[in-house]
Coordinates of C-alpha atoms and ligand atoms in Angstrom, one line a residue:
M115 CA -61.3 114.3 143.1
K116 CA -62.1 112.0 140.3
K117 CA -59.2 109.9 139.0
H118 CA -58.7 110.2 135.3
S119 CA -57.7 107.8 132.6
I120 CA -55.3 108.9 130.0
T121 CA -54.1 107.5 126.7
I122 CA -50.7 108.7 125.4
A123 CA -50.8 108.3 121.6
G124 CA -47.3 108.0 120.3
G125 CA -46.3 105.9 123.4
G126 CA -42.9 105.3 121.8
S127 CA -42.1 109.0 121.7
T128 CA -38.9 110.3 123.1
F129 CA -41.1 112.7 125.1
T130 CA -43.2 110.0 126.7
P131 CA -41.0 109.1 129.8
G132 CA -40.6 112.9 130.6
I133 CA -44.3 113.3 130.4
V134 CA -45.1 110.3 132.5
L135 CA -42.7 111.5 135.2
M136 CA -44.3 114.9 135.0
L137 CA -47.8 113.4 135.4
L138 CA -46.6 111.5 138.4
D139 CA -45.2 114.6 139.9
N140 CA -48.6 116.3 139.6
L141 CA -50.9 113.6 141.0
E142 CA -52.3 115.8 143.7
K143 CA -53.4 118.3 140.9
L144 CA -54.6 115.6 138.5
P145 CA -55.2 112.2 140.1
I146 CA -54.8 109.3 137.7
D147 CA -56.6 106.0 137.6
Q148 CA -54.9 104.6 134.5
I149 CA -52.4 105.4 131.8
K150 CA -52.4 103.6 128.4
F151 CA -49.8 103.8 125.7
F152 CA -50.8 103.5 122.1
D153 CA -48.4 103.4 119.2
N154 CA -48.4 101.8 115.7
D155 CA -44.8 100.7 116.2
E156 CA -45.0 97.9 118.7
D157 CA -41.2 97.5 118.9
R158 CA -40.4 101.1 119.5
Q159 CA -43.2 101.4 122.1
K160 CA -42.0 98.3 123.9
T161 CA -38.8 99.9 125.2
I162 CA -40.4 103.1 126.4
A163 CA -43.4 101.2 127.9
G164 CA -41.2 98.6 129.6
A165 CA -39.3 101.3 131.4
C166 CA -42.4 103.3 132.2
R167 CA -44.1 100.2 133.7
I168 CA -41.2 99.9 136.1
I169 CA -41.3 103.7 136.9
L170 CA -45.0 103.5 137.6
K171 CA -44.7 100.4 139.8
E172 CA -42.1 102.1 141.9
K173 CA -43.7 105.5 142.2
A174 CA -47.4 105.0 141.9
P175 CA -48.3 101.3 142.0
D176 CA -52.1 102.0 142.1
I177 CA -52.1 103.5 138.6
R178 CA -53.2 100.8 136.1
F179 CA -50.9 100.6 133.0
T180 CA -51.5 99.2 129.6
E181 CA -49.4 99.3 126.4
T182 CA -51.1 98.4 123.2
T183 CA -51.3 98.7 119.4
D184 CA -55.1 97.8 119.5
P185 CA -57.2 101.0 119.0
E186 CA -60.2 99.5 120.9
E187 CA -58.1 98.7 124.0
A188 CA -56.3 102.0 123.8
F189 CA -59.2 104.3 123.4
S190 CA -61.9 102.7 125.5
D191 CA -62.9 104.1 129.0
I192 CA -60.6 107.2 128.9
D193 CA -61.0 110.9 129.7
F194 CA -58.1 112.3 127.8
V195 CA -55.9 111.5 124.8
M196 CA -52.5 113.2 124.9
A197 CA -51.3 112.9 121.3
H198 CA -47.7 113.3 120.3
I199 CA -47.3 111.1 117.2
R200 CA -44.6 111.6 114.5
S201 CA -46.0 110.2 111.3
G202 CA -43.0 108.7 109.4
K203 CA -40.7 109.0 112.5
Y204 CA -37.2 110.5 112.3
A205 CA -36.4 108.8 109.1
M206 CA -39.0 111.0 107.3
R207 CA -38.1 114.1 109.4
E208 CA -34.6 113.7 108.0
K209 CA -36.0 113.7 104.4
D210 CA -38.3 116.7 105.2
E211 CA -35.2 118.6 106.3
K212 CA -32.7 117.4 103.6
I213 CA -34.8 117.5 100.5
P214 CA -35.5 121.3 100.6
L215 CA -31.9 122.0 101.5
K216 CA -30.8 120.1 98.4
H217 CA -32.7 122.8 96.5
G218 CA -31.1 125.7 98.5
V219 CA -34.3 126.1 100.6
V220 CA -34.6 126.0 104.5
G221 CA -35.1 122.4 105.6
Q222 CA -37.1 122.5 108.8
E223 CA -39.5 120.1 110.7
T224 CA -42.5 122.4 110.8
C225 CA -41.7 125.4 108.6
G226 CA -41.7 125.7 104.8
P227 CA -41.6 122.6 102.5
G228 CA -40.5 120.2 105.3
G229 CA -43.5 121.2 107.5
M230 CA -45.8 120.8 104.5
A231 CA -44.5 117.3 103.8
Y232 CA -44.9 116.4 107.5
G233 CA -48.4 117.9 107.5
M234 CA -49.4 115.8 104.5
R235 CA -48.4 112.7 106.5
S236 CA -49.8 113.8 109.9
I237 CA -53.3 114.9 108.9
G238 CA -54.7 111.4 108.2
D239 CA -53.0 109.8 111.2
V240 CA -54.2 112.4 113.7
L241 CA -57.8 112.3 112.3
Q242 CA -57.7 108.6 112.7
L243 CA -56.8 108.9 116.4
V244 CA -59.6 111.4 116.9
D245 CA -62.0 109.0 115.3
Y246 CA -60.8 106.1 117.5
M247 CA -61.4 108.3 120.6
E248 CA -64.9 109.3 119.5
K249 CA -65.8 105.7 118.7
Y250 CA -64.6 104.2 122.0
S251 CA -64.8 107.2 124.5
P252 CA -67.1 109.8 123.0
E253 CA -66.9 112.0 126.1
A254 CA -63.1 112.3 126.1
W255 CA -61.0 115.2 125.1
F256 CA -58.1 115.1 122.6
L257 CA -55.1 117.2 123.6
N258 CA -52.9 117.4 120.5
Y259 CA -49.3 118.5 120.3
S260 CA -48.4 116.3 117.3
N261 CA -46.7 118.5 114.7
P262 CA -46.9 120.3 112.4
A263 CA -49.5 121.7 114.9
A264 CA -50.6 124.6 112.6
I265 CA -51.5 122.3 109.7
V266 CA -53.0 119.6 112.0
A267 CA -55.1 122.2 113.8
E268 CA -56.5 123.5 110.4
A269 CA -57.3 120.0 109.4
T270 CA -59.2 119.3 112.6
R271 CA -61.1 122.6 112.3
K272 CA -62.1 121.9 108.7
L273 CA -62.6 118.1 108.8
R274 CA -63.7 117.4 112.5
P275 CA -65.4 120.7 113.4
N276 CA -67.5 119.2 116.3
S277 CA -64.8 117.1 117.9
K278 CA -63.4 117.9 121.4
I279 CA -59.8 118.7 120.3
L280 CA -57.4 121.2 121.8
N281 CA -54.2 122.0 119.9
I282 CA -51.3 123.3 121.8
C283 CA -47.6 124.1 121.4
D284 CA -44.8 124.2 124.0
M285 CA -42.6 126.8 122.2
P286 CA -44.2 129.9 123.9
I287 CA -44.0 128.2 127.3
G288 CA -40.3 127.4 126.7
I289 CA -39.6 131.0 125.6
E290 CA -41.6 132.4 128.6
E291 CA -39.4 130.5 131.0
L292 CA -36.4 132.1 129.4
M293 CA -38.1 135.6 129.6
A294 CA -38.9 135.0 133.3
S295 CA -35.3 134.1 134.0
A296 CA -34.0 137.1 132.0
I297 CA -35.8 139.5 134.3
G298 CA -35.2 137.6 137.5
L299 CA -38.6 135.9 138.1
E300 CA -38.8 132.4 139.5
S301 CA -41.2 131.2 136.9
R302 CA -43.3 132.0 133.8
K303 CA -46.3 131.5 136.0
E304 CA -45.6 134.9 137.5
M305 CA -46.4 136.5 134.1
E306 CA -49.7 137.1 132.3
V307 CA -49.2 137.5 128.5
D308 CA -50.9 138.9 125.4
Y309 CA -49.8 137.2 122.3
Y310 CA -51.1 136.7 118.8
G311 CA -50.1 134.8 115.7
L312 CA -50.2 131.4 114.0
N313 CA -48.5 128.4 115.5
H314 CA -44.7 128.8 115.3
F315 CA -45.4 132.3 113.9
G316 CA -46.3 134.8 116.6
W317 CA -45.5 137.8 118.8
W318 CA -45.9 138.8 122.5
T319 CA -47.5 142.3 122.7
G320 CA -48.1 142.5 126.5
I321 CA -46.4 140.9 129.5
R322 CA -47.4 141.8 133.1
D323 CA -46.9 140.5 136.5
K324 CA -49.9 139.4 138.6
E325 CA -50.2 142.9 140.0
G326 CA -50.5 144.3 136.5
N327 CA -47.1 145.9 136.3
D328 CA -45.7 146.1 132.8
L329 CA -42.8 143.7 132.3
L330 CA -42.5 144.0 128.5
P331 CA -40.0 146.9 128.4
R332 CA -37.4 145.0 130.4
I333 CA -38.0 141.8 128.4
R334 CA -37.8 143.8 125.1
E335 CA -34.5 145.3 126.2
H336 CA -33.1 141.9 127.1
V337 CA -34.2 140.4 123.8
S338 CA -32.8 143.3 121.7
K339 CA -29.4 142.6 123.2
F340 CA -29.2 138.9 123.9
G341 CA -32.2 137.3 122.2
Y342 CA -33.5 134.7 124.7
V343 CA -30.1 133.7 125.9
T344 CA -30.0 134.0 129.7
E345 CA -27.3 133.7 132.3
D346 CA -28.9 130.8 134.1
Q347 CA -26.9 127.9 132.8
S348 CA -29.5 125.4 133.9
L349 CA -31.9 126.8 131.3
Q350 CA -29.4 126.3 128.4
H351 CA -30.7 123.7 126.0
A352 CA -28.5 120.6 125.8
D353 CA -28.0 121.1 122.0
E354 CA -26.1 124.0 120.6
S355 CA -28.5 124.5 117.7
W356 CA -31.3 125.4 120.1
N357 CA -29.1 128.0 121.8
N358 CA -28.2 129.5 118.5
T359 CA -31.9 129.8 117.8
F360 CA -32.5 131.5 121.1
A361 CA -29.7 134.0 120.3
K362 CA -31.1 134.7 116.8
A363 CA -34.3 136.1 118.4
K364 CA -32.4 139.4 118.7
D365 CA -32.4 139.8 114.9
I366 CA -36.1 138.7 114.6
Q367 CA -37.1 141.3 117.2
A368 CA -35.3 144.1 115.3
L369 CA -38.1 143.9 112.7
D370 CA -40.7 145.0 115.3
P371 CA -39.0 146.3 118.5
S372 CA -42.4 147.0 120.1
T373 CA -43.0 143.2 120.5
V374 CA -41.0 140.1 121.3
P375 CA -41.1 137.2 118.8
N376 CA -41.5 133.5 118.6
T377 CA -38.1 132.0 117.6
Y378 CA -39.6 130.1 114.6
L379 CA -39.9 133.4 112.7
K380 CA -36.2 133.1 112.0
Y381 CA -36.9 130.7 109.2
Y382 CA -39.2 133.2 107.5
F383 CA -37.1 136.4 108.1
Y384 CA -33.6 135.0 107.6
P385 CA -33.9 132.0 105.3
D386 CA -30.7 132.8 103.4
Y387 CA -28.8 132.9 106.7
E388 CA -30.4 129.6 107.8
V389 CA -29.5 127.8 104.6
A390 CA -25.9 129.2 104.7
H391 CA -25.6 127.9 108.3
S392 CA -27.1 124.4 107.6
N393 CA -25.2 121.2 106.7
P394 CA -27.3 119.4 104.1
E395 CA -25.6 116.1 105.2
K396 CA -26.4 116.6 108.9
T397 CA -29.6 118.3 110.0
R398 CA -31.5 118.6 113.3
A399 CA -33.1 115.1 112.7
N400 CA -29.5 113.6 112.9
E401 CA -28.8 115.6 116.0
V402 CA -32.0 114.3 117.7
M403 CA -31.3 110.7 116.6
E404 CA -27.8 110.9 117.9
G405 CA -28.8 112.8 121.1
R406 CA -32.3 112.7 122.6
E407 CA -33.4 109.4 121.0
K408 CA -30.2 107.6 121.9
F409 CA -30.3 109.0 125.4
V410 CA -34.0 108.2 126.1
F411 CA -33.9 104.7 124.6
G412 CA -30.6 104.0 126.3
E413 CA -31.9 105.0 129.7
C414 CA -35.1 102.9 129.2
R415 CA -33.1 99.8 128.2
K416 CA -31.0 100.3 131.4
I417 CA -34.2 100.5 133.5
I418 CA -35.5 97.3 132.0
E419 CA -32.2 95.4 132.4
K420 CA -31.8 96.5 136.0
G421 CA -35.5 96.1 136.9
T422 CA -35.5 99.5 138.6
A423 CA -35.5 103.2 137.8
A424 CA -33.7 104.1 141.0
E425 CA -30.5 105.4 139.3
S426 CA -32.1 106.5 136.0
A427 CA -31.0 109.7 134.4
L428 CA -34.4 110.2 132.9
H429 CA -35.8 113.5 134.1
I430 CA -39.2 115.1 134.6
D431 CA -40.3 117.2 131.6
E432 CA -41.1 120.0 134.0
H433 CA -41.9 122.5 131.3
A434 CA -44.5 120.1 129.9
S435 CA -46.6 120.7 133.1
Y436 CA -48.8 122.9 130.8
I437 CA -50.4 119.6 129.7
V438 CA -51.5 119.0 133.3
D439 CA -52.8 122.6 133.5
L440 CA -54.8 122.0 130.3
A441 CA -56.3 118.7 131.4
R442 CA -57.1 120.2 134.8
A443 CA -58.8 123.2 133.2
I444 CA -61.1 120.8 131.3
A445 CA -61.6 118.4 134.2
Y446 CA -62.1 121.0 137.0
N447 CA -63.2 124.1 135.1
T448 CA -60.2 126.0 136.4
K449 CA -60.5 128.8 133.9
E450 CA -56.8 128.7 133.4
R451 CA -55.4 131.4 131.0
M452 CA -53.3 129.5 128.3
L453 CA -52.1 130.0 124.8
L454 CA -54.0 127.7 122.4
I455 CA -54.4 127.2 118.7
V456 CA -58.0 128.0 118.0
E457 CA -60.3 129.3 115.3
N458 CA -59.9 133.1 115.1
N459 CA -63.5 134.0 115.0
G460 CA -62.8 137.6 115.7
A461 CA -60.1 137.3 118.4
I462 CA -57.8 139.1 116.0
S463 CA -60.4 141.5 114.7
N464 CA -58.8 142.4 111.3
F465 CA -57.9 138.8 110.4
E466 CA -59.5 135.9 108.6
P467 CA -62.2 134.5 110.9
T468 CA -61.6 130.8 110.0
A469 CA -57.8 131.0 110.5
M470 CA -56.4 128.8 113.3
V471 CA -54.6 131.4 115.4
E472 CA -52.5 131.1 118.6
V473 CA -53.9 133.5 121.2
P474 CA -54.6 133.5 125.0
C475 CA -57.7 131.6 126.0
I476 CA -59.6 131.0 129.2
V477 CA -60.0 127.2 129.4
G478 CA -62.8 125.6 131.3
S479 CA -64.9 122.4 131.1
N480 CA -66.5 123.5 127.9
G481 CA -63.2 124.2 126.2
P482 CA -61.4 127.4 125.3
E483 CA -62.8 130.9 125.2
P484 CA -60.3 133.0 123.1
L485 CA -59.5 136.4 124.4
V486 CA -59.8 139.3 122.0
Q487 CA -56.4 140.6 120.9
G488 CA -57.8 143.4 118.7
E489 CA -56.4 144.7 115.5
I490 CA -52.9 143.7 114.4
P491 CA -50.4 145.9 112.4
R492 CA -50.0 145.7 108.7
F493 CA -46.6 144.0 108.9
Q494 CA -47.8 141.0 110.9
K495 CA -51.1 140.9 109.1
G496 CA -49.4 140.6 105.7
L497 CA -47.1 137.9 106.9
M498 CA -49.8 135.9 108.6
E499 CA -52.2 136.2 105.7
Q500 CA -49.6 134.6 103.4
Q501 CA -48.7 131.9 105.9
V502 CA -52.3 131.0 106.8
A503 CA -53.1 130.6 103.1
V504 CA -50.2 128.2 102.8
E505 CA -51.5 126.1 105.7
K506 CA -55.1 126.1 104.4
L507 CA -53.8 125.1 100.9
V508 CA -51.9 122.1 102.4
V509 CA -55.1 120.9 104.1
E510 CA -57.1 121.4 100.9
A511 CA -54.4 119.5 98.9
W512 CA -54.6 116.6 101.3
H513 CA -58.4 116.6 101.3
E514 CA -58.8 116.9 97.6
K515 CA -55.7 114.9 96.8
S516 CA -54.5 117.8 94.7
S517 CA -50.9 118.2 93.7
Q518 CA -51.9 121.5 92.1
K519 CA -52.8 122.9 95.5
L520 CA -49.7 121.6 97.1
W521 CA -47.6 123.3 94.4
Q522 CA -49.5 126.5 95.1
A523 CA -48.9 126.1 98.8
L524 CA -45.1 125.6 98.2
T525 CA -45.0 128.5 95.8
L526 CA -46.8 130.8 98.3
S527 CA -44.4 130.1 101.2
R528 CA -42.0 133.0 101.9
I529 CA -39.2 130.5 102.2
V530 CA -39.5 129.2 98.6
P531 CA -38.0 131.6 96.0
S532 CA -40.0 130.5 92.8
A533 CA -42.7 128.3 91.4
Q534 CA -40.0 126.3 89.6
V535 CA -38.1 125.6 92.8
A536 CA -41.4 124.8 94.4
K537 CA -42.2 122.3 91.7
D538 CA -38.7 120.6 91.9
I539 CA -39.1 120.3 95.7
L540 CA -42.6 118.9 95.3
E541 CA -41.5 116.2 92.9
D542 CA -38.8 115.0 95.3
L543 CA -41.0 115.2 98.4
Q544 CA -43.8 113.3 96.6
E545 CA -41.4 110.5 95.6
A546 CA -40.0 110.3 99.2
N547 CA -43.5 110.3 100.8
K548 CA -45.0 107.4 98.7
G549 CA -47.2 105.4 101.0
Y550 CA -47.5 108.3 103.5
W551 CA -49.3 111.0 101.4
P552 CA -52.6 110.3 99.7
E553 CA -52.1 109.6 95.9
L554 CA -52.2 113.1 94.4
S555 CA -53.5 113.9 91.0
Ligands
NAD817 N1 -46.6 120.9 119.9 C1 -45.3 121.1 120.4 O1 -45.0 122.1 120.8 C2 -44.4 119.9 120.4 C3 -43.3 119.8 121.3 C4 -42.5 118.7 121.3 C5 -42.8 117.7 120.4 N2 -43.9 117.8 119.6 C6 -44.2 116.7 118.7 O2 -44.4 115.5 119.4 C7 -44.3 114.4 118.5 C8 -43.3 113.4 119.0 O3 -42.0 113.8 118.9 P1 -40.7 112.9 119.1 O4 -39.5 113.6 118.7 O5 -40.8 112.3 120.5 O6 -41.0 111.7 118.0 P2 -40.8 110.1 118.1 O7 -40.6 109.7 116.7 O8 -39.8 109.8 119.1 O9 -42.2 109.6 118.7 C9 -43.4 109.6 117.9 C10 -44.1 108.2 118.1 O10 -45.3 108.3 117.3 C11 -45.5 107.0 116.8 N3 -46.5 107.1 115.7 C12 -46.3 107.5 114.4 N4 -47.4 107.5 113.7 C13 -48.3 107.0 114.6 C14 -49.7 106.7 114.4 N5 -50.4 106.9 113.3 N6 -50.4 106.1 115.5 C15 -49.7 105.9 116.7 N7 -48.4 106.2 116.8 C16 -47.7 106.7 115.8 C17 -44.1 106.5 116.4 O11 -44.0 105.1 116.2 C18 -43.3 107.0 117.5 O12 -43.1 106.0 118.5 C19 -43.8 115.0 117.1 O13 -45.0 115.3 116.4 C20 -43.2 116.3 117.6 O14 -43.2 117.3 116.5 C21 -44.7 118.8 119.6
LIG818 O1 -35.8 119.7 117.3 P1 -36.4 119.1 118.4 O2 -37.1 117.8 118.2 O3 -35.6 119.1 119.7 O4 -37.6 120.1 118.8 C1 -38.6 120.4 118.0 C2 -39.7 121.0 118.9 O5 -39.4 122.3 119.3 C3 -40.3 123.0 120.1 O6 -40.3 122.4 121.4 C4 -39.2 122.7 122.2 C5 -39.4 123.6 123.4 O7 -40.1 124.7 123.0 C6 -38.1 124.0 123.9 O8 -38.3 124.9 125.0 C7 -37.3 122.8 124.4 O9 -37.7 122.4 125.7 O10 -37.3 121.8 123.5 C8 -38.6 121.5 122.9 C9 -38.4 120.3 122.0 O11 -37.1 119.8 122.1 C10 -41.6 123.1 119.4 O12 -42.5 123.8 120.1 C11 -42.1 121.8 118.9 O13 -43.2 122.0 118.2 C12 -41.0 121.1 118.1 O14 -41.5 119.8 117.9
MN819 MN1 -44.5 123.7 118.8

């Protein structure tokens, strides 16, 4: 099997060590010649790269390793870019979450005003990475999971229509692991699913085992009682806020008991509850900085100091193995069935053809072939039409440098109660994002 070269863009990400360990655990499925880290923050990347260099030396000394902030070095002679950048880092995530809350509106990383602010920062940065890849390795594929994936995916569709980009999210995979556990399966891989929606905005309509037996009724029953909370303690998220989210799925599912939902719908269906249960002084960004970021960087520093990863508490991001599945599907034409964010183009037959939707696809060397999900009901169609218009308006606002369109996007969001509140939030977000957003007029 050919050995592949991979660039991880956002080398300084908290997810990078888990992904490197996951890649090393899957070398028989996806042999690797070299791994390169690219980040625009040399200092942040240094700690993660220093530890990963030691991990690689100990576990797979034949893999060549480079860390760089130079685009030419990073993007030359590669087969895949795995992109997980966070434009503006946690400092800006904190503002995305806290500014809307100050106005009594949900403050969330990818949903509502926070997601739009993050999108306005991410679009240019992700497109720049795509351009680097195309300049230095025109045959390579860009696997993007940088957020907000819905807005980034729409930007890549509109502004880089011919580029080899696959947009993917791990939320359905994480939820499917919980579903599998809820009904006593070993793994989500024993299930085949039908699903439709937008990123962080979708529903499962069919779940079968590999013999075709219907598993959805048992899963629906579990979710209607417990959400995605399961008895298996090992699947509990380390942070309480995530477990609350998994429990809240029960109330989301009540809106359409024939399906099971993506957990992110809670921000759209229960925004008042979310605001009431939020602390405007301490949001998820603070939890992540005090939790995952401290842990990962602390462990990396320990590895560097000791010169060995032998006793490290860093763990494989096993659920991220979908990234290997995706790369394998492209590299070896495996025809893997995976949920991807792709142009609708009839997959949802009664929905906007140019919308970026999340649906099952068969993935092979030529990219994804979306599987038709047919007509969707009025309730979901109405919600999705509103949300996709928000996402498209944000991309238009970025492209046309239009504050008018961004105000329209904010006003159209289900989460924002009025045009006045939208305008107030816009003013604050614009001020906070100086230097990150294009100059709007
Ligand atoms: N799609 C999904 O389902 C999914 C799942 C998990 C995380 N994510 C995303 O992965 C990303 C990383 O998350 P994290 O919490 O580890 O963040 P993080 O801040 O720890 O890491 C992001 C890294 O990106 C770097 N970066 C920012 N802008 C850059 C640019 N223009 N070029 C190169 N590097 C740049 C930063 O310096 C930082 O080191 C985020 O976008 C997050 O939302 C997506
Ligand atoms: O608040 P964060 O930074 O912890 O998470 C935000 C991301 O949440 C989703 O990813 C989840 C995943 O689905 C879940 O199973 C668990 O493993 O944690 C992941 C991240 O911590 C979501 O899909 C991403 O888009 C978000 O960035
Ligand atoms: Mn996601």
